[in-house]
PDB file of C-alpha atoms in Angstrom:
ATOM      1  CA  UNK A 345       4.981  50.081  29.672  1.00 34.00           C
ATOM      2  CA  UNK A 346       4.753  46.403  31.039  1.00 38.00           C
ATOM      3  CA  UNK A 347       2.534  44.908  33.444  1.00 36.00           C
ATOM      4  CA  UNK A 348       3.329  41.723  35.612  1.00 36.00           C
ATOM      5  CA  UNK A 349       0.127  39.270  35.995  1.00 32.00           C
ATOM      6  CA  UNK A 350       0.497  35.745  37.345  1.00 36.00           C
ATOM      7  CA  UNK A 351       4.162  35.387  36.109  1.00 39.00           C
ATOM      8  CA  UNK A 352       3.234  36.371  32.141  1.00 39.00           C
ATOM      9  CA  UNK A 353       4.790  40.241  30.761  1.00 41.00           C
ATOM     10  CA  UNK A 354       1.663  42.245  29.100  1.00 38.00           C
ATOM     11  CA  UNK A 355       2.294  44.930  27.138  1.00 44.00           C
ATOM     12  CA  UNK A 356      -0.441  47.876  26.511  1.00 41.00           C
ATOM     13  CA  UNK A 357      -1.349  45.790  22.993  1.00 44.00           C
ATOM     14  CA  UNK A 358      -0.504  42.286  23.193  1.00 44.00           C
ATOM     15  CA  UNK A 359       1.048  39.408  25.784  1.00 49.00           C
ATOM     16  CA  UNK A 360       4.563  38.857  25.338  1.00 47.00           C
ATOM     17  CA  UNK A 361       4.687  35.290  26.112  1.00 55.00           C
ATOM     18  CA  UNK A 362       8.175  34.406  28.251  1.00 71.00           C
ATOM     19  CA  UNK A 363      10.304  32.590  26.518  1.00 76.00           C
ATOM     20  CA  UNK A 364      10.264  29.250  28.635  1.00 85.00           C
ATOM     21  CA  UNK A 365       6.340  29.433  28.063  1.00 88.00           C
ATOM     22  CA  UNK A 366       7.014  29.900  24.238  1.00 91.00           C
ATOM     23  CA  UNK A 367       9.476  26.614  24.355  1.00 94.00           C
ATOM     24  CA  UNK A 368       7.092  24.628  26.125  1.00 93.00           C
ATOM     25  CA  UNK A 369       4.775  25.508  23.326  1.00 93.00           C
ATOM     26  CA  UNK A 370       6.713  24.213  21.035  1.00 93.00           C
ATOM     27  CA  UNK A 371       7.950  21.204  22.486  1.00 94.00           C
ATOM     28  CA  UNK A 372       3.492  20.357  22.822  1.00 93.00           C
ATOM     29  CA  UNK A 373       3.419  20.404  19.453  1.00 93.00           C
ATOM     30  CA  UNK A 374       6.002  18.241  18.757  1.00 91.00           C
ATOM     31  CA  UNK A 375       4.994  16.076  20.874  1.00 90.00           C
ATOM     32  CA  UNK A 376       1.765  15.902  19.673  1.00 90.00           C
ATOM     33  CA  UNK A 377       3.100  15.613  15.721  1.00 87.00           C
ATOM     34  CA  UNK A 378       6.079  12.541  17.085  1.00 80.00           C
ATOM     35  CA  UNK A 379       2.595  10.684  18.661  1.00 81.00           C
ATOM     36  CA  UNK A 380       0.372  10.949  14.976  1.00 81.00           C
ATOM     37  CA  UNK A 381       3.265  10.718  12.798  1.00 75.00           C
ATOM     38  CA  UNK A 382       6.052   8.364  14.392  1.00 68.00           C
ATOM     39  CA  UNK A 383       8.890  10.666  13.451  1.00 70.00           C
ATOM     40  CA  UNK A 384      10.236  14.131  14.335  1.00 77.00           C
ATOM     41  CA  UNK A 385      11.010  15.936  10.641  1.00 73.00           C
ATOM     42  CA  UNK A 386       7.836  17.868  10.534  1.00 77.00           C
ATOM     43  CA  UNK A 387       6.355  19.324   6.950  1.00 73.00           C
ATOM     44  CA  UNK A 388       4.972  21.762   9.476  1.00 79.00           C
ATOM     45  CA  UNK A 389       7.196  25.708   8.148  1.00 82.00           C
ATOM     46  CA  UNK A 390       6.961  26.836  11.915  1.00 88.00           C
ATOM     47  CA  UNK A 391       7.628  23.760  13.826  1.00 90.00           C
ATOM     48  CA  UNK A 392      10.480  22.637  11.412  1.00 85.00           C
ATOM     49  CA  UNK A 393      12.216  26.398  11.914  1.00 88.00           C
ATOM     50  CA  UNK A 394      11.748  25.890  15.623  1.00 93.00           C
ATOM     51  CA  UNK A 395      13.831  22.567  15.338  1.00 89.00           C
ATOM     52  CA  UNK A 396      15.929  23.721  13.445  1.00 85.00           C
ATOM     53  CA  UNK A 397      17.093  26.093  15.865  1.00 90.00           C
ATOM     54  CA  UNK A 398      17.283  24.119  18.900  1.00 91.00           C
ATOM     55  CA  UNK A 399      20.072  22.456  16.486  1.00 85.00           C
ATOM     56  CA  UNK A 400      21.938  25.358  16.046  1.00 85.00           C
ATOM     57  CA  UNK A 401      22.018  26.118  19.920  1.00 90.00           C
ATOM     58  CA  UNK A 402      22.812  22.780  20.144  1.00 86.00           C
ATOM     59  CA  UNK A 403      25.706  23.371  17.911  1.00 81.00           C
ATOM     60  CA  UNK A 404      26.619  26.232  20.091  1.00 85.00           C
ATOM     61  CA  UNK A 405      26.536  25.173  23.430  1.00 88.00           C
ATOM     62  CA  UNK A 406      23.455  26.992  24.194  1.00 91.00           C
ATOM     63  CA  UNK A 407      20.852  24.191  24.716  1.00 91.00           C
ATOM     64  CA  UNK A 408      20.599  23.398  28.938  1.00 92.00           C
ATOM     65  CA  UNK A 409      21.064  19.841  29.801  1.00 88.00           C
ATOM     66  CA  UNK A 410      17.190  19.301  30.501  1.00 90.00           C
ATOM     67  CA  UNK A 411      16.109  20.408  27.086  1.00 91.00           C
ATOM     68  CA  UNK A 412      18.398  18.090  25.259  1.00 86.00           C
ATOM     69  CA  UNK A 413      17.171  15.554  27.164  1.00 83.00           C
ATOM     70  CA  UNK A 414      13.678  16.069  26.353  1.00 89.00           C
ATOM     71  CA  UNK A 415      14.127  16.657  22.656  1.00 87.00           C
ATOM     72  CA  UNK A 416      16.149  13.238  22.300  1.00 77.00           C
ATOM     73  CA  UNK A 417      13.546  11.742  23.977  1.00 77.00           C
ATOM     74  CA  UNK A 418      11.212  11.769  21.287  1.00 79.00           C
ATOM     75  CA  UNK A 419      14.241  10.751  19.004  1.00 69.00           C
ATOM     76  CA  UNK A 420      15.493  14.410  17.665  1.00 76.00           C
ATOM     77  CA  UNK A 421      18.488  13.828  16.058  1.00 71.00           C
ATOM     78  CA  UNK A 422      21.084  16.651  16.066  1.00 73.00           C
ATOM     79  CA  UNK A 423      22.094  17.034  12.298  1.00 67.00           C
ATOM     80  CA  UNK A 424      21.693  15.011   8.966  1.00 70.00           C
ATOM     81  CA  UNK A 425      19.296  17.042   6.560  1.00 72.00           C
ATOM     82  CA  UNK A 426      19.512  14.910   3.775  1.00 74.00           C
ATOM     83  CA  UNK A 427      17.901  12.286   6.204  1.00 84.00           C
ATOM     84  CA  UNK A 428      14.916  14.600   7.275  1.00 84.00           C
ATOM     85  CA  UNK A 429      14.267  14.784   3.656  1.00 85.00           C
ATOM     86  CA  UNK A 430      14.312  11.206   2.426  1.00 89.00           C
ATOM     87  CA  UNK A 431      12.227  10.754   5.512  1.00 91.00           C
ATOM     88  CA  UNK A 432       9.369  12.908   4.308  1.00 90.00           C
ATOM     89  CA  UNK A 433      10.102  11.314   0.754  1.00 92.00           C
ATOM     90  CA  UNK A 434       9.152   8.257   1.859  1.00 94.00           C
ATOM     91  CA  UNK A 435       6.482   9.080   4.320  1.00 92.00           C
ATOM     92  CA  UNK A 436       4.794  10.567   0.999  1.00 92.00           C
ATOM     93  CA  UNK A 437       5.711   7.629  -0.797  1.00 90.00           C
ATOM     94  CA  UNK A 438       3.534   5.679   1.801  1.00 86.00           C
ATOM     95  CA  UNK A 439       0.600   7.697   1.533  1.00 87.00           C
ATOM     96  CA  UNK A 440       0.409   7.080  -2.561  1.00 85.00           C
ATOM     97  CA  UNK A 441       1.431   3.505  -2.612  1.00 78.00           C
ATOM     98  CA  UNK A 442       0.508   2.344   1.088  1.00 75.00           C
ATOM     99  CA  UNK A 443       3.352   0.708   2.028  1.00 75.00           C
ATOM    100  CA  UNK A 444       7.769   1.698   2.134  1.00 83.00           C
ATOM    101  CA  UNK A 445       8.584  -0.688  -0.175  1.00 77.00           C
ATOM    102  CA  UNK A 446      10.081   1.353  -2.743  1.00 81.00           C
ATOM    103  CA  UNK A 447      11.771  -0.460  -5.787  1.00 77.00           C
ATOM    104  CA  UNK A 448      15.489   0.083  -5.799  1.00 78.00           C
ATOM    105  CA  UNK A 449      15.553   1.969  -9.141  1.00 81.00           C
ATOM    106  CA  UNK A 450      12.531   4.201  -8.040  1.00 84.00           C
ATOM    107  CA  UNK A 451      13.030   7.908  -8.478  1.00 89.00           C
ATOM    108  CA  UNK A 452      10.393  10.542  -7.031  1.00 90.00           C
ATOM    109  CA  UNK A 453       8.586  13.656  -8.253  1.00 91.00           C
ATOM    110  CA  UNK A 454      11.536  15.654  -7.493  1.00 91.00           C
ATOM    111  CA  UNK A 455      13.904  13.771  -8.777  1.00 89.00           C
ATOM    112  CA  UNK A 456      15.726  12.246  -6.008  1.00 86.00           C
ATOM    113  CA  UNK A 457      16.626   8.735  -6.405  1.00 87.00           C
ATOM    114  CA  UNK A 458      14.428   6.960  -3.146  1.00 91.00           C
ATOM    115  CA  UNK A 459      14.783   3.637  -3.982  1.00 87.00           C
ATOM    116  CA  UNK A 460      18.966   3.455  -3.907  1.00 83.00           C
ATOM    117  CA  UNK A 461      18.794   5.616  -0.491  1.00 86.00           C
ATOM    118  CA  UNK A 462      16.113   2.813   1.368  1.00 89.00           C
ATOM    119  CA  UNK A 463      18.792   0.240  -0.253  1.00 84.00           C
ATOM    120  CA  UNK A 464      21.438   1.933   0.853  1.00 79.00           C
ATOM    121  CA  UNK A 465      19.776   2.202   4.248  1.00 85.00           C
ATOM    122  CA  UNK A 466      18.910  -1.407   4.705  1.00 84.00           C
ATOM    123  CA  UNK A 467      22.554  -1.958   4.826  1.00 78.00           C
ATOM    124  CA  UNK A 468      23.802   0.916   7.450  1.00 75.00           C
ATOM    125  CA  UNK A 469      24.090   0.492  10.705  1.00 74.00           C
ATOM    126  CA  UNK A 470      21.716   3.050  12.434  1.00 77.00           C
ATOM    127  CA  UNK A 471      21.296   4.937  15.586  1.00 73.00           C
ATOM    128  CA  UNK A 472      18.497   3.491  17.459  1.00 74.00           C
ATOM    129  CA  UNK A 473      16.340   6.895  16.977  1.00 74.00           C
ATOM    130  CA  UNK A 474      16.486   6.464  13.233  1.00 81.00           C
ATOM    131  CA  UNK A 475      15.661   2.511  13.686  1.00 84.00           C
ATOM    132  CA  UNK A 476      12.126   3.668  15.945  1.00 82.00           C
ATOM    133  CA  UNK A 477      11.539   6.752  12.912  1.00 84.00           C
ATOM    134  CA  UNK A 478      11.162   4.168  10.224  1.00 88.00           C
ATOM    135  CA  UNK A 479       9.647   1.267  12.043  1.00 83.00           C
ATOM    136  CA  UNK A 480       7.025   4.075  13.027  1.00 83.00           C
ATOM    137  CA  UNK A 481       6.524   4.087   9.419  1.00 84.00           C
ATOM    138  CA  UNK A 482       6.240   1.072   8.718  1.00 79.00           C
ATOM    139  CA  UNK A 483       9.657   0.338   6.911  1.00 84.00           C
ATOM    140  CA  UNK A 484      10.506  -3.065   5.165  1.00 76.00           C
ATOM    141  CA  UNK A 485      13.751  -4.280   7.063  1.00 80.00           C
ATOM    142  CA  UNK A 486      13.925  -7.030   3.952  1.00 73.00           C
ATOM    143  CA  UNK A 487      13.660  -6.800   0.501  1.00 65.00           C
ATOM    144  CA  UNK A 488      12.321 -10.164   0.604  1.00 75.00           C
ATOM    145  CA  UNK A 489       8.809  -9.144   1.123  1.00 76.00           C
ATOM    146  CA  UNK A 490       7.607  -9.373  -2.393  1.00 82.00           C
ATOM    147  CA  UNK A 491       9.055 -13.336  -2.282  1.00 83.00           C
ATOM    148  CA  UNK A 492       7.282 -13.755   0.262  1.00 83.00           C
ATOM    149  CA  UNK A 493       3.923 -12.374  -1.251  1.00 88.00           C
ATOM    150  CA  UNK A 494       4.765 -14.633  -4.619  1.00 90.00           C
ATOM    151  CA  UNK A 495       4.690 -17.531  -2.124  1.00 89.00           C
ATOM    152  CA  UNK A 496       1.728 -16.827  -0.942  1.00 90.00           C
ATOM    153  CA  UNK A 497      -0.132 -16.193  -4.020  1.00 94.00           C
ATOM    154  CA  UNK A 498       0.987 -19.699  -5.398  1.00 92.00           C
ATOM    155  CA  UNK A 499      -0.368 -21.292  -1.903  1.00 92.00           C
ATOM    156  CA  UNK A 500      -3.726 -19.998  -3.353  1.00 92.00           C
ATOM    157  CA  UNK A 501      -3.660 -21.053  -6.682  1.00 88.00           C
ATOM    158  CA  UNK A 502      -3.189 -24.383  -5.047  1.00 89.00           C
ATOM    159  CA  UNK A 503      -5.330 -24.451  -2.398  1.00 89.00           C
ATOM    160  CA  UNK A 504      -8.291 -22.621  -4.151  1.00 82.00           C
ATOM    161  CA  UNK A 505      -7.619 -23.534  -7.802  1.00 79.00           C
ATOM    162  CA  UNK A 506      -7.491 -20.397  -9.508  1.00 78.00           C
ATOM    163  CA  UNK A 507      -6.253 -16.888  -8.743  1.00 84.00           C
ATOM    164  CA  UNK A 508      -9.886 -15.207  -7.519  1.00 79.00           C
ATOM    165  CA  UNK A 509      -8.770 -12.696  -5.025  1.00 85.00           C
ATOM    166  CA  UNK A 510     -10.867  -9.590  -4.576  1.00 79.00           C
ATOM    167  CA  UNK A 511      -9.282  -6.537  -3.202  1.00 79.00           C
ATOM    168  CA  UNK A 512     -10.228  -7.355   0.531  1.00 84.00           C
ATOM    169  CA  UNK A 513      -8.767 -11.089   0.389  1.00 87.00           C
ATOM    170  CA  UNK A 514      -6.880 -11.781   3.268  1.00 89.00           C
ATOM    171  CA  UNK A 515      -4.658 -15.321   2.866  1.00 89.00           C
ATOM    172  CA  UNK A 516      -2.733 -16.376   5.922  1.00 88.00           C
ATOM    173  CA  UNK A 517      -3.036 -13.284   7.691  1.00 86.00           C
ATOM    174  CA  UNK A 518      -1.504 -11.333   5.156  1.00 86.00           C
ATOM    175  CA  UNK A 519      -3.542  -8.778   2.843  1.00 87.00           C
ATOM    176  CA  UNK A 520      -3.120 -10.559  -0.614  1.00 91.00           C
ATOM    177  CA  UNK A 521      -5.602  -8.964  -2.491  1.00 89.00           C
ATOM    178  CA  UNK A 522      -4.004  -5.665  -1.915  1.00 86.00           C
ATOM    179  CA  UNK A 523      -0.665  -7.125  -2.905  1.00 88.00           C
ATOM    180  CA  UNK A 524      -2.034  -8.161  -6.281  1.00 91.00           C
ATOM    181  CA  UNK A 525      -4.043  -5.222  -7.350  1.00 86.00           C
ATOM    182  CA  UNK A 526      -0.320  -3.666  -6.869  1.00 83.00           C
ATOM    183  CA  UNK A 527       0.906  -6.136  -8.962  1.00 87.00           C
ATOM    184  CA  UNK A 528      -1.467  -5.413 -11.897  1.00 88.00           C
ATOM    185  CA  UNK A 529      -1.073  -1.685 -11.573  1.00 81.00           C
ATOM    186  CA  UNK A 530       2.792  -2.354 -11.852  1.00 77.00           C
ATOM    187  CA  UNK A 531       3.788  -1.200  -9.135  1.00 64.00           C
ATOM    188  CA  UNK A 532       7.363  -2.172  -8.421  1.00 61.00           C
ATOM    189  CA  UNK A 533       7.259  -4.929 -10.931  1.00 74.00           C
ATOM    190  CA  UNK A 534      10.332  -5.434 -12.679  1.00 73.00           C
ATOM    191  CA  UNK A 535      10.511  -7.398 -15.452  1.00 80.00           C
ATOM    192  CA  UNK A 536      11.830 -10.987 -13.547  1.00 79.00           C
ATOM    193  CA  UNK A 537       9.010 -10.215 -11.293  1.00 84.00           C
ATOM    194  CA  UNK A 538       6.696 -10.059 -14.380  1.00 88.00           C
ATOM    195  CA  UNK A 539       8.147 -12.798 -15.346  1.00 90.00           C
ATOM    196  CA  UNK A 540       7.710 -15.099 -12.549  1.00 91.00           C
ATOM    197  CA  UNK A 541       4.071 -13.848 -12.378  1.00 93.00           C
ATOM    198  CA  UNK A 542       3.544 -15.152 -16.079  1.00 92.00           C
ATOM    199  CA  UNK A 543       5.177 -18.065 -15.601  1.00 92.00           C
ATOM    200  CA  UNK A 544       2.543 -19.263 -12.909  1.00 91.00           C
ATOM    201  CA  UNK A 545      -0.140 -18.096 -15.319  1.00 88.00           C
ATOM    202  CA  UNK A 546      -1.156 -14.684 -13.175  1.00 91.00           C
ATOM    203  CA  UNK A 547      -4.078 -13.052 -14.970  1.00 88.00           C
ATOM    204  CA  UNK A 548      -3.135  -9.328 -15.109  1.00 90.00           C
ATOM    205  CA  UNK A 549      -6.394  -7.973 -15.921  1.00 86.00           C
ATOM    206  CA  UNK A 550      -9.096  -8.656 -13.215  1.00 81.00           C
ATOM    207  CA  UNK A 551     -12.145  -8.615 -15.373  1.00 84.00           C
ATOM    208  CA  UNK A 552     -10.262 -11.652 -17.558  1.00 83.00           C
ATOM    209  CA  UNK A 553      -9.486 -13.171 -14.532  1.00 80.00           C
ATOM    210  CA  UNK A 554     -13.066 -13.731 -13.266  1.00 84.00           C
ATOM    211  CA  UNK A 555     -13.928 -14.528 -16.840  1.00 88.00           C
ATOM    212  CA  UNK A 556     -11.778 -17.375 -16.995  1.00 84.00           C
ATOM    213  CA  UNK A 557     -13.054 -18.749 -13.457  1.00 83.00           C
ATOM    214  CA  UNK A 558     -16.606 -18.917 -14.518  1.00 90.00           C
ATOM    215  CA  UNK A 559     -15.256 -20.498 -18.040  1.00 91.00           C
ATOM    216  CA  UNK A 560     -12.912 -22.976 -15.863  1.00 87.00           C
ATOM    217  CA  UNK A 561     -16.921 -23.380 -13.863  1.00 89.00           C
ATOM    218  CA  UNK A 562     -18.357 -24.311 -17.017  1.00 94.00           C
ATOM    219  CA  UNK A 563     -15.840 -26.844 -18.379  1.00 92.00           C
ATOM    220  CA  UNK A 564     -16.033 -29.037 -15.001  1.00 92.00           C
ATOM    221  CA  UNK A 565     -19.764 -28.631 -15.642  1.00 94.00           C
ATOM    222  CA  UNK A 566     -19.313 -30.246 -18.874  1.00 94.00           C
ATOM    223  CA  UNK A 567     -16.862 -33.033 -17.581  1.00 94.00           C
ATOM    224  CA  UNK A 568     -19.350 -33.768 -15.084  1.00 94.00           C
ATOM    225  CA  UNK A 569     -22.525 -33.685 -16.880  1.00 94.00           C
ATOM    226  CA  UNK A 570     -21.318 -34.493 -20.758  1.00 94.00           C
ATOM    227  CA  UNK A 571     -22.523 -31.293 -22.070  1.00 94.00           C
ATOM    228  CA  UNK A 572     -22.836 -27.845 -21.945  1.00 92.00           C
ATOM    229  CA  UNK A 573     -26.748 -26.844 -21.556  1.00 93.00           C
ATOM    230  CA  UNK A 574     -26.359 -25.216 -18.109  1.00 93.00           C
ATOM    231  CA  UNK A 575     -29.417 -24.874 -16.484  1.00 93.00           C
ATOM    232  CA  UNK A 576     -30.762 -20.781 -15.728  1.00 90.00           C
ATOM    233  CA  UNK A 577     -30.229 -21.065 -12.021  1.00 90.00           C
ATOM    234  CA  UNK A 578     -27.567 -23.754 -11.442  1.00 93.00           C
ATOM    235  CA  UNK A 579     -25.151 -22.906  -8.581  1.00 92.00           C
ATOM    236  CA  UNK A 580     -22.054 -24.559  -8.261  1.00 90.00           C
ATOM    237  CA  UNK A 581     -20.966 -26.307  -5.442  1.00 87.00           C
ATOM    238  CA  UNK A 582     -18.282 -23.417  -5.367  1.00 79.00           C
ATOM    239  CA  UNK A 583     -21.243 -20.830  -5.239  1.00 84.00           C
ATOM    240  CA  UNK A 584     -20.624 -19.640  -9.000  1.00 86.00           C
ATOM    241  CA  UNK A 585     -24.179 -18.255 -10.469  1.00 91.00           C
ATOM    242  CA  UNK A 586     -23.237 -20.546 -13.719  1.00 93.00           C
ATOM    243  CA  UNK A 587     -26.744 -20.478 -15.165  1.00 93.00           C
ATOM    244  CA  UNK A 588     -26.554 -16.972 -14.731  1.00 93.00           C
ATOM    245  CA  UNK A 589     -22.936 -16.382 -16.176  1.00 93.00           C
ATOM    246  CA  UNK A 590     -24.335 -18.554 -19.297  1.00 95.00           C
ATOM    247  CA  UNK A 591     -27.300 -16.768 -19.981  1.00 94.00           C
ATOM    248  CA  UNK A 592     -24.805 -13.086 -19.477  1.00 94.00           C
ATOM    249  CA  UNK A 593     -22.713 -14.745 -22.573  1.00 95.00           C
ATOM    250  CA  UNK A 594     -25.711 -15.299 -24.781  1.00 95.00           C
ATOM    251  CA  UNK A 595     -27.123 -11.881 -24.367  1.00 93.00           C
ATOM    252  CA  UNK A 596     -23.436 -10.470 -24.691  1.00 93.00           C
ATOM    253  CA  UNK A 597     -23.248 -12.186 -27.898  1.00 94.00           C
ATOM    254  CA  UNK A 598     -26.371 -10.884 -29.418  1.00 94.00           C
ATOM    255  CA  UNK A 599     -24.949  -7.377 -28.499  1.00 93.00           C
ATOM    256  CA  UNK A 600     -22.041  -8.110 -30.267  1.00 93.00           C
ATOM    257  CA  UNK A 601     -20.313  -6.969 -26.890  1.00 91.00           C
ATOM    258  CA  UNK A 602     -18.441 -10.762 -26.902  1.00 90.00           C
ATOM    259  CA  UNK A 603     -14.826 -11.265 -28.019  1.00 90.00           C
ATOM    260  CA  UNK A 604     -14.085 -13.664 -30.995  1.00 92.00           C
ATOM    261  CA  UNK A 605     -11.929 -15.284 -28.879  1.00 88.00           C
ATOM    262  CA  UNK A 606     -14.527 -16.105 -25.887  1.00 91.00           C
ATOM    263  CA  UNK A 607     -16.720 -17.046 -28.655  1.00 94.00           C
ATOM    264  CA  UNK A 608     -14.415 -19.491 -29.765  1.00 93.00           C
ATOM    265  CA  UNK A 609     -13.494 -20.449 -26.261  1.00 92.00           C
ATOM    266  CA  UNK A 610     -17.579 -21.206 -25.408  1.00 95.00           C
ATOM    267  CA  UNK A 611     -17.995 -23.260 -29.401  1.00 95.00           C
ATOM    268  CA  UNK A 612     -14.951 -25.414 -28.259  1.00 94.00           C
ATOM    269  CA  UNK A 613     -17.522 -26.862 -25.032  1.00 94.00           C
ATOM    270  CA  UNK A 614     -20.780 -26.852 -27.774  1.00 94.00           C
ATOM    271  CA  UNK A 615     -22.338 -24.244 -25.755  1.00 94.00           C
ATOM    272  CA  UNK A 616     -25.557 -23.703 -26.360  1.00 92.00           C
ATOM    273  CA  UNK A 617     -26.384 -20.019 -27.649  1.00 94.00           C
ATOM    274  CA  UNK A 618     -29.953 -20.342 -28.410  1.00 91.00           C
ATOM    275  CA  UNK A 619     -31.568 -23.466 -25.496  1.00 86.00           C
ATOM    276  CA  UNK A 620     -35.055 -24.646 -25.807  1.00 77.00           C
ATOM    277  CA  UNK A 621     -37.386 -23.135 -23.503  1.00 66.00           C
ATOM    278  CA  UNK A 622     -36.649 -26.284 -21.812  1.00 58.00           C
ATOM    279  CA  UNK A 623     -33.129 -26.124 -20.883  1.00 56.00           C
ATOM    280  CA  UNK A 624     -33.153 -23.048 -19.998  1.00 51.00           C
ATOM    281  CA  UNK A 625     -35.369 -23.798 -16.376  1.00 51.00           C
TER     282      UNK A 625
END
């Protein structure tokens, strides 16, 4: 037995929601999913079934004129699987490597070859609903954007003299340190990438990196001051602790914690491993 309250069909157990109430259900929540994601192929099992068949009344004939409407506008697109899933390749693609640029010989987790299909759609002429879908997410238009990175970094090296760029560096306006901890973790380096990186002398492991800038501190220390007995709390100019970076190599030393080569490296300046009490203030 039914009961009619306020337009909604109650059973004796539960409400049986109309099915006009159900739809605009649905259609909230994809709303609400196109607004935090940028794209309609939700992961969501319910949601995606529910698209899935407005498609096949789509297909049919079935789908009124108003619905359509207000499915498209939120750019559903009315067929093309394999597209809803190399869009939720790449969206997880993003959220591991932070950004769509996927190398063109990249292959996923699954298997499915990612890199030739953003290649491939680079070069395809696109309906404007899949255009908005990947510029929601971000997507590199040109696959000129690690050039463009490689430019910058060698702006640096000249402007600032060596390649010290913590994590949070931002050069020009563009997020450079982020770029270059990709770099040294390899990702999407190919090997005339790693080669143009060497050939401009890019340190690939940080901690070397920063070594080499204090040791670069210390030999215009020596050019400008004949020797090498770096007083305990001389600053450079620069703001590099060099008395303290000196007095880190001696104890390192003593700990046999310091390389042969940096050893070498420090006896090629006549560092001083063991300074009078005097020049050491």
């Amino acid at each position: 037995m039914l009961w009619l309250f306020a337009g909604v069909a109650w059973g004796l157990s539960a409400p049986v929601v109309p099915h006009r109430e159900r739809w605009a259900e649905r259609y909230k929540a994809l709303v609400a999913y196109e607004a935090s994601h940028g794209h309609c192929w939700p992961s969501d099992a319910k949601l995606s079934r529910w698209i899935r068949a407005q498609r096949e009344k789509y297909r049919n004939g079935k789908l009124s004129a108003e619905r359509v409407e207000l499915l498209e506008s939120l750019g559903v697109s009315w067929s093309d699987r394999f597209w809803a899933r190399n869009m939720r390749r790449l969206e997880a693609y993003k959220k591991v490597h932070g950004d769509c640029c996927v190398p063109p010989r990249y292959v996923g987790p699954d298997g499915a070859r990612l890199g030739l299909w953003v290649s491939r759609t680079r070069r395809r002429e696109l309906s404007p609903g899949k255009v908005a879908e990947l510029d929601a997410l971000g997507f590199e238009w040109s696959a000129k954007r690690w050039e463009k990175y490689f430019a910058l970094l060698c702006r640096f090296r000249e402007e600032r003299g060596d390649f010290s760029i913590g994590q949070d560096e931002v050069f020009e306006g563009e997020r450079l340190g982020v770029w270059v901890i990709r770099q040294r973790q390899g990702k999407g380096v190919t090997p005339e990438r790693r080669a143009k990186l060497d050939e401009i002398g890019f340190p690939w492991n940080a901690r070397e990196a920063r070594w080499n800038d204090k040791f670069d501190a210390l030999r215009s220390f020596v050019a400008a001051n004949g020797h090498a007995r770096v007083p305990r709390r001389h600053v450079t100019q620069d703001g590099v602790n060099l008395g303290t970076w000196a007095t880190n190599q001696r104890f390192l030393r003593r700990r046999g914690r310091l390389s042969q080569d940096r050893v070498h490296k420090l006896d090629q300046l006549d560092f001083v491993w063991e300074p009078s009490s005097s020049e050491g203030k």
